[in-house]
mmCIF file of C-alpha atoms and ligand atoms in Angstrom:
data_model
loop_
_atom_site.group_PDB
_atom_site.id
_atom_site.type_symbol
_atom_site.label_atom_id
_atom_site.label_comp_id
_atom_site.label_asym_id
_atom_site.label_seq_id
_atom_site.Cartn_x
_atom_site.Cartn_y
_atom_site.Cartn_z
ATOM 1 C CA MET A 134 20.448 -5.360 -9.977
ATOM 2 C CA MET A 135 22.724 -6.197 -7.091
ATOM 3 C CA PHE A 136 20.733 -7.702 -4.257
ATOM 4 C CA GLN A 137 21.192 -5.879 -0.976
ATOM 5 C CA THR A 138 20.936 -7.676 2.335
ATOM 6 C CA ASP A 139 19.118 -7.018 5.584
ATOM 7 C CA THR A 140 21.445 -6.518 8.551
ATOM 8 C CA TYR A 141 21.207 -5.712 12.275
ATOM 9 C CA ARG A 142 21.996 -2.113 11.365
ATOM 10 C CA HIS A 143 18.916 -1.993 9.136
ATOM 11 C CA LYS A 144 16.849 -3.716 11.813
ATOM 12 C CA GLY A 145 17.989 -1.019 14.264
ATOM 13 C CA MET A 146 16.947 1.752 11.880
ATOM 14 C CA ARG A 147 13.600 0.018 11.409
ATOM 15 C CA ASN A 148 13.028 -0.081 15.156
ATOM 16 C CA LYS A 149 13.563 3.693 15.249
ATOM 17 C CA LEU A 150 11.080 4.093 12.401
ATOM 18 C CA VAL A 151 8.540 2.017 14.336
ATOM 19 C CA GLU A 152 8.966 4.392 17.292
ATOM 20 C CA ILE A 153 8.383 7.416 15.050
ATOM 21 C CA VAL A 154 5.231 5.907 13.552
ATOM 22 C CA GLU A 155 3.996 4.954 17.027
ATOM 23 C CA ARG A 156 4.607 8.487 18.310
ATOM 24 C CA LYS A 157 2.533 9.830 15.405
ATOM 25 C CA GLY A 158 -0.445 7.863 16.671
ATOM 26 C CA ILE A 159 -0.391 4.275 15.392
ATOM 27 C CA THR A 160 -1.414 1.941 18.226
ATOM 28 C CA ASN A 161 -2.150 -1.406 16.540
ATOM 29 C CA LYS A 162 0.719 -3.688 17.647
ATOM 30 C CA LYS A 163 0.446 -5.942 14.607
ATOM 31 C CA VAL A 164 0.784 -2.964 12.290
ATOM 32 C CA LEU A 165 3.837 -1.710 14.201
ATOM 33 C CA GLU A 166 5.332 -5.202 14.049
ATOM 34 C CA ALA A 167 4.730 -5.325 10.308
ATOM 35 C CA ILE A 168 6.552 -1.991 9.819
ATOM 36 C CA GLY A 169 9.358 -3.451 11.926
ATOM 37 C CA LYS A 170 9.603 -6.503 9.688
ATOM 38 C CA VAL A 171 9.503 -5.264 6.089
ATOM 39 C CA PRO A 172 13.021 -4.326 4.865
ATOM 40 C CA ARG A 173 12.068 -0.973 3.314
ATOM 41 C CA HIS A 174 15.657 -0.258 2.218
ATOM 42 C CA LEU A 175 15.454 -3.086 -0.321
ATOM 43 C CA PHE A 176 12.853 -1.059 -2.237
ATOM 44 C CA PHE A 177 15.354 1.771 -2.681
ATOM 45 C CA ASP A 178 18.048 2.298 -5.261
ATOM 46 C CA PRO A 179 21.387 1.691 -3.435
ATOM 47 C CA ALA A 180 22.316 5.368 -3.987
ATOM 48 C CA PHE A 181 19.420 6.462 -1.768
ATOM 49 C CA LEU A 182 19.681 3.863 0.995
ATOM 50 C CA ASP A 183 20.144 6.566 3.630
ATOM 51 C CA HIS A 184 16.561 7.701 3.073
ATOM 52 C CA ALA A 185 14.948 4.291 3.446
ATOM 53 C CA TYR A 186 14.164 4.589 7.152
ATOM 54 C CA GLU A 187 13.090 8.217 7.212
ATOM 55 C CA ASP A 188 9.354 8.741 7.597
ATOM 56 C CA LYS A 189 9.066 10.154 4.094
ATOM 57 C CA ALA A 190 7.777 9.228 0.667
ATOM 58 C CA PHE A 191 10.493 8.713 -1.962
ATOM 59 C CA GLN A 192 10.767 8.488 -5.774
ATOM 60 C CA ILE A 193 10.704 5.003 -7.279
ATOM 61 C CA GLY A 194 10.779 5.934 -10.994
ATOM 62 C CA GLU A 195 8.077 6.699 -13.578
ATOM 63 C CA GLY A 196 7.252 9.805 -11.505
ATOM 64 C CA GLN A 197 5.811 7.620 -8.736
ATOM 65 C CA THR A 198 6.646 7.233 -5.049
ATOM 66 C CA ILE A 199 6.933 4.672 -2.276
ATOM 67 C CA SER A 200 4.474 5.941 0.356
ATOM 68 C CA GLN A 201 5.544 7.457 3.653
ATOM 69 C CA PRO A 202 5.752 4.741 6.361
ATOM 70 C CA PHE A 203 3.269 6.615 8.593
ATOM 71 C CA THR A 204 0.781 6.710 5.719
ATOM 72 C CA VAL A 205 1.208 2.980 5.091
ATOM 73 C CA ALA A 206 0.738 2.261 8.805
ATOM 74 C CA TYR A 207 -2.291 4.580 9.036
ATOM 75 C CA MET A 208 -4.068 2.942 6.097
ATOM 76 C CA THR A 209 -3.183 -0.562 7.261
ATOM 77 C CA GLU A 210 -4.504 0.172 10.743
ATOM 78 C CA TRP A 211 -7.737 1.735 9.490
ATOM 79 C CA LEU A 212 -8.318 -1.161 7.095
ATOM 80 C CA GLU A 213 -8.914 -3.427 10.130
ATOM 81 C CA THR A 214 -7.892 -6.640 8.400
ATOM 82 C CA GLN A 215 -8.200 -10.126 9.830
ATOM 83 C CA PRO A 216 -5.783 -12.921 8.875
ATOM 84 C CA GLY A 217 -6.893 -14.819 5.775
ATOM 85 C CA MET A 218 -8.820 -11.921 4.239
ATOM 86 C CA LYS A 219 -8.613 -11.125 0.516
ATOM 87 C CA VAL A 220 -7.317 -7.601 -0.046
ATOM 88 C CA LEU A 221 -7.195 -5.692 -3.340
ATOM 89 C CA GLU A 222 -4.540 -2.982 -3.557
ATOM 90 C CA VAL A 223 -4.695 -0.396 -6.355
ATOM 91 C CA GLY A 224 -1.228 1.060 -6.991
ATOM 92 C CA THR A 225 1.482 -1.543 -6.331
ATOM 93 C CA GLY A 226 4.250 1.017 -6.823
ATOM 94 C CA SER A 227 7.309 -0.417 -5.070
ATOM 95 C CA GLY A 228 5.361 -3.247 -3.433
ATOM 96 C CA TYR A 229 6.120 -1.986 0.090
ATOM 97 C CA GLN A 230 2.496 -1.469 1.196
ATOM 98 C CA ALA A 231 1.656 -4.926 -0.179
ATOM 99 C CA CYS A 232 4.394 -6.439 2.027
ATOM 100 C CA VAL A 233 3.074 -4.659 5.126
ATOM 101 C CA LEU A 234 -0.393 -6.049 4.353
ATOM 102 C CA SER A 235 1.065 -9.492 3.770
ATOM 103 C CA GLU A 236 2.691 -9.328 7.223
ATOM 104 C CA MET A 237 -0.838 -8.781 8.582
ATOM 105 C CA GLY A 238 -1.640 -12.280 7.316
ATOM 106 C CA VAL A 239 -3.917 -11.361 4.416
ATOM 107 C CA LYS A 240 -3.855 -12.441 0.762
ATOM 108 C CA VAL A 241 -2.924 -9.441 -1.367
ATOM 109 C CA PHE A 242 -3.964 -8.838 -4.985
ATOM 110 C CA SER A 243 -2.160 -5.725 -6.177
ATOM 111 C CA ILE A 244 -2.606 -3.849 -9.490
ATOM 112 C CA GLU A 245 -0.179 -1.384 -11.072
ATOM 113 C CA ARG A 246 -0.701 0.626 -14.288
ATOM 114 C CA PHE A 247 3.036 0.962 -15.103
ATOM 115 C CA ARG A 248 4.421 -2.256 -16.579
ATOM 116 C CA ALA A 249 7.986 -1.380 -15.469
ATOM 117 C CA LEU A 250 6.941 -0.858 -11.832
ATOM 118 C CA GLN A 251 4.758 -3.967 -11.743
ATOM 119 C CA GLU A 252 7.600 -6.129 -13.060
ATOM 120 C CA LYS A 253 10.138 -4.671 -10.665
ATOM 121 C CA ALA A 254 7.811 -5.110 -7.679
ATOM 122 C CA LYS A 255 6.954 -8.658 -8.712
ATOM 123 C CA LYS A 256 10.646 -9.633 -8.766
ATOM 124 C CA MET A 257 11.320 -8.011 -5.410
ATOM 125 C CA LEU A 258 8.326 -9.655 -3.714
ATOM 126 C CA HIS A 259 9.462 -13.004 -5.077
ATOM 127 C CA LYS A 260 13.025 -12.465 -3.775
ATOM 128 C CA LEU A 261 11.691 -11.512 -0.356
ATOM 129 C CA GLY A 262 9.527 -14.626 -0.273
ATOM 130 C CA TYR A 263 6.111 -12.927 -0.108
ATOM 131 C CA ILE A 264 4.133 -15.769 -1.654
ATOM 132 C CA ASN A 265 0.731 -14.438 -0.549
ATOM 133 C CA ILE A 266 0.989 -11.360 -2.801
ATOM 134 C CA LYS A 267 -0.105 -11.562 -6.451
ATOM 135 C CA THR A 268 0.731 -8.605 -8.680
ATOM 136 C CA PHE A 269 -1.139 -7.591 -11.837
ATOM 137 C CA PHE A 270 -0.413 -5.164 -14.652
ATOM 138 C CA GLY A 271 -3.609 -3.267 -15.366
ATOM 139 C CA ASP A 272 -5.929 -0.367 -14.680
ATOM 140 C CA GLY A 273 -7.051 -0.355 -11.076
ATOM 141 C CA TYR A 274 -10.282 1.424 -12.027
ATOM 142 C CA ALA A 275 -11.422 -1.924 -13.450
ATOM 143 C CA GLY A 276 -10.408 -3.823 -10.314
ATOM 144 C CA LEU A 277 -9.980 -7.587 -10.619
ATOM 145 C CA PRO A 278 -13.424 -9.047 -11.363
ATOM 146 C CA ALA A 279 -11.955 -12.570 -11.663
ATOM 147 C CA TYR A 280 -10.858 -12.477 -8.012
ATOM 148 C CA ALA A 281 -13.755 -10.445 -6.563
ATOM 149 C CA PRO A 282 -15.378 -10.041 -4.128
ATOM 150 C CA PHE A 283 -12.768 -8.695 -1.726
ATOM 151 C CA ASP A 284 -12.924 -8.250 2.049
ATOM 152 C CA ARG A 285 -10.878 -5.084 1.785
ATOM 153 C CA ILE A 286 -9.790 -2.649 -0.933
ATOM 154 C CA ILE A 287 -6.986 -0.143 -0.479
ATOM 155 C CA ILE A 288 -6.304 2.550 -3.075
ATOM 156 C CA THR A 289 -2.830 4.038 -2.713
ATOM 157 C CA ALA A 290 -3.230 6.834 -5.281
ATOM 158 C CA ALA A 291 -5.378 9.971 -5.047
ATOM 159 C CA ALA A 292 -8.855 9.664 -6.577
ATOM 160 C CA THR A 293 -11.037 12.655 -7.405
ATOM 161 C CA GLU A 294 -14.175 10.491 -7.158
ATOM 162 C CA ILE A 295 -14.946 7.202 -5.453
ATOM 163 C CA PRO A 296 -14.470 4.451 -8.103
ATOM 164 C CA GLN A 297 -17.915 2.829 -8.209
ATOM 165 C CA LEU A 298 -16.748 -0.334 -9.974
ATOM 166 C CA LEU A 299 -14.459 -1.082 -7.052
ATOM 167 C CA LEU A 300 -17.275 -0.707 -4.533
ATOM 168 C CA LYS A 301 -19.083 -3.426 -6.505
ATOM 169 C CA GLN A 302 -16.114 -5.766 -5.957
ATOM 170 C CA LEU A 303 -16.383 -5.393 -2.193
ATOM 171 C CA LYS A 304 -18.103 -8.003 -0.010
ATOM 172 C CA ILE A 305 -20.986 -6.895 2.181
ATOM 173 C CA GLY A 306 -19.355 -5.914 5.451
ATOM 174 C CA GLY A 307 -16.192 -5.098 3.495
ATOM 175 C CA ILE A 308 -14.150 -1.906 3.721
ATOM 176 C CA MET A 309 -12.549 0.272 1.044
ATOM 177 C CA ILE A 310 -10.094 2.992 1.973
ATOM 178 C CA LEU A 311 -8.835 5.710 -0.369
ATOM 179 C CA PRO A 312 -7.339 9.202 -0.421
ATOM 180 C CA LEU A 313 -10.057 11.380 -1.985
ATOM 181 C CA GLY A 314 -9.496 14.890 -3.266
ATOM 182 C CA ASN A 315 -7.609 17.011 -5.797
ATOM 183 C CA ASP A 316 -3.932 16.862 -6.840
ATOM 184 C CA GLU A 317 -2.810 19.033 -3.943
ATOM 185 C CA ASN A 318 -4.439 17.384 -0.966
ATOM 186 C CA GLN A 319 -6.770 14.546 -0.132
ATOM 187 C CA THR A 320 -8.746 13.271 2.818
ATOM 188 C CA MET A 321 -8.545 9.610 3.722
ATOM 189 C CA ILE A 322 -12.008 8.109 3.257
ATOM 190 C CA ARG A 323 -13.268 4.776 4.573
ATOM 191 C CA MET A 324 -16.327 3.203 2.944
ATOM 192 C CA THR A 325 -17.961 0.277 4.718
ATOM 193 C CA LYS A 326 -20.416 -1.710 2.601
ATOM 194 C CA THR A 327 -23.500 -2.273 4.762
ATOM 195 C CA SER A 328 -25.714 -3.807 2.033
ATOM 196 C CA ASN A 329 -25.526 -4.220 -1.757
ATOM 197 C CA ASN A 330 -26.298 -0.530 -2.280
ATOM 198 C CA ASP A 331 -25.533 1.092 1.061
ATOM 199 C CA PHE A 332 -22.304 2.398 2.485
ATOM 200 C CA LYS A 333 -21.138 4.075 5.633
ATOM 201 C CA LYS A 334 -18.659 6.865 4.836
ATOM 202 C CA GLU A 335 -16.045 8.076 7.317
ATOM 203 C CA ALA A 336 -13.366 10.749 6.892
ATOM 204 C CA GLY A 337 -9.872 10.534 8.371
ATOM 205 C CA GLU A 338 -6.740 12.663 8.154
ATOM 206 C CA GLY A 339 -5.351 14.674 5.258
ATOM 207 C CA PHE A 340 -2.659 13.264 2.934
ATOM 208 C CA ARG A 341 -0.918 13.906 -0.370
ATOM 209 C CA PHE A 342 -0.653 11.071 -2.899
ATOM 210 C CA VAL A 343 0.260 10.845 -6.579
ATOM 211 C CA PRO A 344 -2.927 10.762 -8.697
ATOM 212 C CA MET A 345 -4.927 7.664 -9.619
ATOM 213 C CA LEU A 346 -4.939 7.738 -13.420
ATOM 214 C CA PRO A 347 -6.939 5.702 -15.961
ATOM 215 C CA GLY A 348 -5.396 3.250 -18.421
ATOM 216 C CA LYS A 349 -2.136 1.363 -18.319
ATOM 217 C CA VAL A 350 1.378 2.231 -19.482
ATOM 218 C CA HIS A 351 3.517 -0.386 -21.321
HETATM 219 N N1 LIG B 17 1.509 1.321 -2.613
HETATM 220 C C1 LIG B 17 2.709 1.890 -3.224
HETATM 221 C C2 LIG B 17 2.537 3.387 -3.413
HETATM 222 C C3 LIG B 17 2.711 3.726 -4.830
HETATM 223 S S1 LIG B 17 2.275 5.357 -5.348
HETATM 224 C C4 LIG B 17 3.944 1.536 -2.442
HETATM 225 O O1 LIG B 17 3.839 0.996 -1.335
HETATM 226 O O2 LIG B 17 5.052 1.770 -2.938
HETATM 227 C C5 LIG B 17 0.789 5.021 -6.253
HETATM 228 C C6 LIG B 17 0.887 4.036 -7.384
HETATM 229 O O3 LIG B 17 -0.415 3.922 -7.956
HETATM 230 C C7 LIG B 17 1.822 4.443 -8.522
HETATM 231 O O4 LIG B 17 2.749 3.437 -8.765
HETATM 232 C C8 LIG B 17 0.870 4.629 -9.707
HETATM 233 O O5 LIG B 17 1.428 4.268 -10.949
HETATM 234 C C9 LIG B 17 -0.270 3.708 -9.332
HETATM 235 N N2 LIG B 17 -1.558 3.980 -9.986
HETATM 236 C C10 LIG B 17 -2.151 5.169 -10.232
HETATM 237 N N3 LIG B 17 -3.326 4.994 -10.864
HETATM 238 C C11 LIG B 17 -3.496 3.650 -11.012
HETATM 239 C C12 LIG B 17 -4.507 2.829 -11.600
HETATM 240 N N4 LIG B 17 -5.589 3.343 -12.191
HETATM 241 N N5 LIG B 17 -4.336 1.486 -11.582
HETATM 242 C C13 LIG B 17 -3.231 0.934 -11.019
HETATM 243 N N6 LIG B 17 -2.239 1.654 -10.454
HETATM 244 C C14 LIG B 17 -2.363 3.001 -10.450
#
């Protein structure tokens, strides 16, 4: 693949995107800065570069999508990370959300069930110099027991039920955020682990994600 560059023109388009996301309600300055830093166009096929700085989801192959920038900002804001935290992401996809998290100063462990997407994202993250993101090929329903417990867990695919195994891999005081619902629409849910068996559950806005599916695809 030819490697695209990041130019002042792209930076200008990113600044406009930051304004759009801010107007839609994102107030956390660090999150807005992160959206302003990650070169989203580099996650796009050159033929679709024009769409990279629209506030829209877009196809990335294998029937999957790079999330809408507002959605990425919304989840990142609600995750309330602190620098140095360990964050598990389920659904690496393009790797864009992982980069935004990385810009927040956390260590990202990201799982993807499509081998082709995981490999592509891994290469891109390496090229961009995101050394605090580790990618894994696997089924996110199993989490990453070897790296648990996590301070934060972010699921970027729609789940019909809250994956209990993942709640187990959360530290006490930790937060898991996920879009919960059917194929058509989901509500963003935030689970805060208050003790080994207790959780506080909060509901946020409505979204539409691709489904979280079991198993992995070689
Ligand atoms: N965070 C991504 C969004 C990708 S869309 C980005 O910023 O681009 C959701 C992704 O979740 C898809 O790539 C899909 O293959 C993946 N996915 C769905 N179910 C999964 C599972 N059980 N384990 C790991 N990844 C999963």
